[in-house]
Amino acid sequence: MNTTQIRTNYKRFKWWQKFLIVAFPVLPWLVMALLNYFTPVDESSVEQKVTLRIPQGATLSQIGDSLLAHDLIKNKKLFTYFVKYLGYEKKLRAGVFAVPGNLNHYQMVEYLIGARAERYKITLLEGWSLKEIAAYIGKKPGLSAERFLELAHDPAFIKSLGLDVPALEGYLLPETYFLEYNIREEQLLKILVGKCLEIFKSDSARRAMINIGLNRHQVLTLASIVEGEALLDAERPIIASLYLNRLKRHMRLQADPTIQYIKEGPPGRLLFKDLEIESPYNTYLHYGLPPGPINNPGKKSILAVLFPEKTNYLYMVAVGDGSHTFTTRLKDHLKAKAQFDRVRRIVKRKQRNNQK
């Protein structure tokens, strides 16, 4: 039979007969592919979950290799084909996923598109310095303290956040955060700074800054001093009011936390010589606010500065239990200080007697 006869005979077939002739050679492969696609890899592993890590920027081929290596799919080519066919290639996300081990290829594709990446919790404490936050972050999966600090002082990166400051000290809002395992230092800093800047976006916050006569950077600077001074939440707006009153009267702030900031070594009792340390952050020597925040204040301290109590206080003395005695006149302040010093001496004397 020559070619012409074959063509003539082929034309006599109906459309469905032609389809079967063409499809028959690939039909077994298609059936096997569909069975493979809709059959779980391991039907016995109903409760078993496999930790799958998809790095940032991983290609579809690399994701397929990882799935195959973890026995989560049977056929990489089939998996990648259907991902492309369904138009899901750009929807696959990086992260760490707890993947059920009994999914078929179709379910696997749907799972990776819709699943939420595993997360872990971090908690930044109010009043932590930039270095303390970096040291804490450096202990978390895949994060570097050195890189974190480098970015926090990088002018180009800081500018990309919409800030014109020398460093991000004071701009990292202490809170509890839930992070994906593949997060990078740049992304984390954007989150921390973003949470801080959110506080200033409301109309009430903008009006408050006008009322107290401070810009955002100055608010964070004063809030960091309040954070370093206050132990009781109820006192934060009072302490903020006291410092604002001193600023309005052009009095030196004389804030002990600023001296602790410039001292070397861990926090301790201040000596008279410490008050003479030359530094723009020394509020015993210099008028006004220091150049920038001395720590990263919490939201309560920031709001305390934005919405302070209305007081006439100019002085305060810590009384040893976390609270303060507030006064408006210097003579009352000196009296309160003398009383506290007397109580402290009595307590120390009793402690020495108990040790004998």
XYZ file of C-alpha atoms in Angstrom:
356
model
C 0.000 0.000 0.000
C 1.481 3.275 -1.096
C 1.349 6.644 0.663
C -1.542 7.901 -1.456
C -3.698 4.899 -0.551
C -2.908 5.357 3.167
C -3.990 8.993 3.034
C -7.169 8.083 1.133
C -8.098 5.389 3.647
C -7.292 7.731 6.613
C -9.704 10.347 5.235
C -12.513 7.771 5.270
C -12.282 7.448 9.089
C -14.667 9.411 11.275
C -13.246 12.122 13.599
C -13.347 9.952 16.727
C -11.621 7.111 14.872
C -8.873 9.511 13.814
C -8.529 10.683 17.414
C -8.093 7.110 18.658
C -5.466 6.397 16.010
C -3.445 9.440 17.098
C -4.074 9.104 20.834
C -3.608 5.328 21.133
C 0.222 5.367 21.237
C 0.290 7.934 24.073
C -2.831 6.705 25.864
C -1.011 4.261 28.178
C 1.458 6.977 29.175
C -1.387 9.430 29.793
C -3.276 6.932 31.959
C -0.159 6.139 33.963
C 0.592 9.849 34.371
C -2.901 10.595 35.632
C -2.788 7.650 38.027
C 0.610 8.803 39.195
C -0.621 12.371 39.544
C -3.697 11.542 41.603
C -2.256 8.667 43.658
C -0.579 9.469 46.989
C 3.131 8.779 47.152
C 2.684 6.811 50.368
C -0.887 5.994 51.402
C 0.306 4.661 54.767
C 1.822 7.987 55.903
C -1.456 9.730 56.767
C -0.187 11.349 59.961
C 3.442 11.744 58.916
C 4.683 15.214 58.029
C 7.931 16.076 56.322
C 9.781 19.353 56.858
C 10.418 20.891 53.447
C 12.622 23.962 53.084
C 12.243 26.023 49.901
C 15.021 28.647 49.750
C 14.395 32.162 48.506
C 14.800 32.225 44.731
C 14.569 28.437 44.290
C 13.625 27.361 40.757
C 10.795 24.963 39.946
C 13.382 22.325 39.059
C 15.108 22.755 42.427
C 11.781 22.500 44.254
C 11.048 19.305 42.335
C 14.453 17.889 43.307
C 13.758 18.653 46.966
C 10.313 17.043 46.845
C 11.783 13.970 45.186
C 14.614 13.760 47.718
C 12.071 13.816 50.557
C 9.925 11.145 48.826
C 7.037 13.587 48.550
C 6.538 13.011 44.808
C 7.181 10.048 42.508
C 7.977 11.831 39.281
C 9.723 15.209 39.079
C 8.986 15.727 35.372
C 5.303 15.066 35.914
C 5.204 17.455 38.880
C 6.960 20.290 37.042
C 4.829 19.740 33.940
C 1.545 20.113 35.807
C 2.803 23.133 37.799
C 3.581 24.877 34.502
C 0.378 23.630 32.858
C -1.736 25.025 35.702
C 0.174 28.321 35.634
C 1.372 27.930 39.233
C 5.114 28.283 38.707
C 5.238 31.883 39.955
C 2.897 31.125 42.850
C 5.279 28.753 44.625
C 6.663 30.495 47.716
C 9.854 30.177 49.709
C 9.724 29.041 53.310
C 9.703 26.041 55.607
C 6.632 23.842 55.281
C 5.358 20.857 57.271
C 4.146 18.784 54.320
C 1.839 15.771 54.815
C 3.480 12.656 53.412
C 0.354 11.172 51.839
C -0.440 13.768 49.172
C -0.743 12.935 45.501
C 0.899 15.182 42.916
C -2.208 17.304 42.447
C -2.661 17.771 46.192
C 1.032 18.564 46.558
C 0.780 21.382 44.021
C -2.332 22.774 45.721
C -0.720 22.452 49.150
C 2.425 24.359 48.205
C 0.331 27.136 46.659
C -1.973 27.590 49.640
C 0.025 26.435 52.654
C 1.311 28.921 55.188
C 5.013 28.643 55.865
C 6.053 27.514 59.339
C 6.892 30.361 61.719
C 8.736 30.871 64.977
C 8.320 33.477 67.700
C 10.708 36.209 68.775
C 10.162 38.710 71.587
C 12.109 41.962 71.744
C 12.114 43.560 75.192
C 11.395 47.237 75.758
C 14.561 49.238 76.295
C 16.904 46.862 74.505
C 19.691 48.591 72.620
C 20.436 47.964 68.970
C 23.371 45.749 69.959
C 21.231 43.727 72.366
C 18.589 43.161 69.700
C 21.266 42.135 67.184
C 22.775 39.650 69.653
C 19.328 38.141 70.228
C 18.497 38.007 66.511
C 21.858 36.396 65.743
C 20.783 33.306 67.694
C 17.754 32.740 65.473
C 17.690 30.407 62.419
C 19.576 31.743 59.415
C 20.094 35.252 60.829
C 23.379 37.064 61.468
C 23.962 39.616 64.232
C 26.782 41.173 62.219
C 24.646 41.587 59.098
C 21.776 42.954 61.199
C 24.034 45.611 62.759
C 25.655 46.428 59.427
C 22.286 47.155 57.836
C 21.118 49.121 60.879
C 24.009 51.553 60.239
C 23.933 51.477 56.423
C 22.918 54.938 55.091
C 21.567 53.544 51.810
C 19.438 50.907 53.520
C 18.178 53.367 56.138
C 17.263 55.809 53.375
C 15.327 53.044 51.584
C 13.113 52.879 54.685
C 12.254 56.550 54.297
C 14.439 57.658 57.216
C 17.165 60.271 57.459
C 18.967 59.125 60.612
C 22.501 57.813 61.248
C 21.308 54.481 62.671
C 18.125 52.576 63.489
C 18.563 52.837 67.260
C 15.119 53.677 68.649
C 13.245 52.656 65.490
C 12.943 48.916 66.196
C 9.677 48.468 68.052
C 9.915 45.902 70.872
C 7.075 43.412 70.528
C 6.423 39.741 69.882
C 6.781 38.792 66.216
C 6.196 35.572 64.280
C 8.778 35.075 61.552
C 9.083 32.677 58.637
C 12.255 30.593 58.722
C 13.561 31.998 55.456
C 13.364 35.651 56.537
C 16.441 37.752 55.885
C 17.888 40.578 57.985
C 16.673 43.219 55.519
C 13.102 41.945 55.704
C 13.150 41.734 59.493
C 14.438 45.284 59.891
C 11.708 46.532 57.553
C 9.099 44.820 59.732
C 10.491 46.229 62.991
C 10.838 49.762 61.628
C 7.440 49.558 59.946
C 5.739 48.661 63.233
C 7.394 51.644 64.898
C 6.440 54.112 62.169
C 2.810 52.927 62.227
C 2.397 54.616 65.609
C 2.998 58.015 64.014
C 0.600 57.627 61.068
C -2.639 58.462 62.869
C -4.083 61.971 62.865
C -4.014 62.001 66.664
C -0.276 61.241 66.685
C 0.396 64.021 64.173
C -1.597 66.501 66.259
C 0.195 65.330 69.395
C 3.614 66.052 67.882
C 2.463 69.572 67.064
C 1.126 70.048 70.594
C 4.334 68.962 72.329
C 6.590 70.630 69.763
C 8.648 67.545 68.884
C 9.233 65.734 65.605
C 9.206 61.957 65.263
C 12.922 61.506 65.929
C 12.700 63.688 69.022
C 9.667 61.770 70.279
C 11.577 58.495 69.995
C 14.591 60.062 71.689
C 12.555 61.241 74.674
C 10.592 57.970 74.720
C 13.865 56.057 75.027
C 14.746 58.144 78.106
C 11.300 57.467 79.585
C 11.831 53.766 78.833
C 15.122 53.817 80.688
C 13.609 55.619 83.661
C 10.164 54.064 84.145
C 9.413 50.678 85.647
C 5.705 51.263 86.250
C 3.420 51.811 83.258
C 1.305 54.283 85.233
C 4.331 56.545 85.676
C 5.374 56.729 82.024
C 3.057 59.654 81.083
C 4.084 61.464 84.296
C 7.810 61.071 83.611
C 7.254 62.185 80.011
C 5.410 65.248 81.303
C 8.262 66.050 83.698
C 10.886 65.977 80.946
C 8.699 68.014 78.595
C 8.266 70.598 81.350
C 12.041 70.826 81.758
C 12.507 71.240 78.003
C 9.965 74.069 77.922
C 11.767 75.822 80.792
C 15.157 75.340 79.093
C 16.396 73.227 81.984
C 18.896 70.420 81.529
C 17.093 67.071 81.540
C 19.626 65.507 83.935
C 18.352 62.062 82.943
C 20.323 59.209 84.500
C 19.590 56.771 81.616
C 21.615 58.986 79.268
C 24.647 58.623 81.561
C 24.187 54.853 81.689
C 24.168 54.933 77.883
C 27.587 56.597 77.592
C 29.229 54.663 80.432
C 31.293 51.603 79.625
C 30.222 48.330 81.189
C 26.897 47.118 82.610
C 24.409 49.501 84.276
C 25.232 50.400 87.861
C 24.992 53.142 90.429
C 26.131 56.477 89.010
C 28.999 58.403 90.573
C 29.527 62.172 90.506
C 32.450 61.721 88.104
C 30.115 59.963 85.653
C 28.068 63.140 85.373
C 31.141 64.908 83.975
C 31.721 62.534 81.048
C 31.936 64.637 77.908
C 29.384 63.419 75.401
C 26.526 64.978 73.432
C 24.360 62.377 75.181
C 25.237 63.715 78.645
C 22.062 65.535 79.665
C 23.727 66.725 82.876
C 26.151 68.813 80.808
C 24.104 69.725 77.740
C 20.696 71.331 77.333
C 17.927 69.824 75.263
C 17.544 66.300 73.984
C 20.506 64.080 73.105
C 21.220 63.509 69.375
C 19.077 60.377 69.197
C 17.447 57.502 71.068
C 19.512 55.653 73.679
C 17.528 52.411 73.329
C 14.481 51.057 71.540
C 11.419 52.221 73.484
C 8.202 50.262 73.671
C 4.863 51.502 72.404
C 3.729 52.550 75.903
C 6.687 54.887 76.330
C 6.187 56.373 72.856
C 2.506 57.018 73.566
C 3.434 58.463 76.963
C 5.499 61.140 75.209
C 2.821 61.811 72.603
C 0.060 61.977 75.212
C 1.687 62.978 78.520
C -0.043 63.748 81.800
C -0.674 67.419 82.479
C 1.613 68.177 85.421
C 3.939 70.855 86.728
C 6.541 68.351 87.891
C 10.194 69.191 87.340
C 11.952 66.733 89.661
C 11.727 63.088 90.649
C 13.475 60.685 92.979
C 13.427 56.900 92.631
C 12.318 55.420 95.950
C 13.639 51.895 95.491
C 10.461 49.968 94.689
C 10.261 51.012 91.045
C 8.191 54.112 91.738
C 9.198 57.772 92.018
C 8.425 60.770 94.181
C 7.574 63.714 91.931
C 7.951 67.347 92.973
C 7.615 70.808 91.459
C 10.150 72.671 93.618
C 13.852 72.033 94.112
C 13.652 72.223 97.904
C 10.946 69.554 97.943
C 13.058 67.443 95.625
C 16.095 67.712 97.906
C 13.929 66.830 100.881
C 12.553 63.735 99.119
C 16.057 62.735 98.062
C 17.394 63.114 101.617
C 14.545 60.993 102.926
C 15.254 58.242 100.417
C 18.988 58.351 101.182
C 18.184 57.976 104.863
C 15.970 54.950 104.226
C 18.644 53.410 102.021
C 21.269 53.806 104.740
C 18.980 52.123 107.282
C 18.364 49.201 104.921
C 22.082 48.751 104.266
C 22.823 48.862 108.000
C 20.264 46.123 108.640
C 21.736 44.017 105.844
C 25.228 44.298 107.339
C 23.931 43.366 110.801
C 22.161 40.300 109.401
C 25.394 39.131 107.784
C 27.271 39.156 111.115
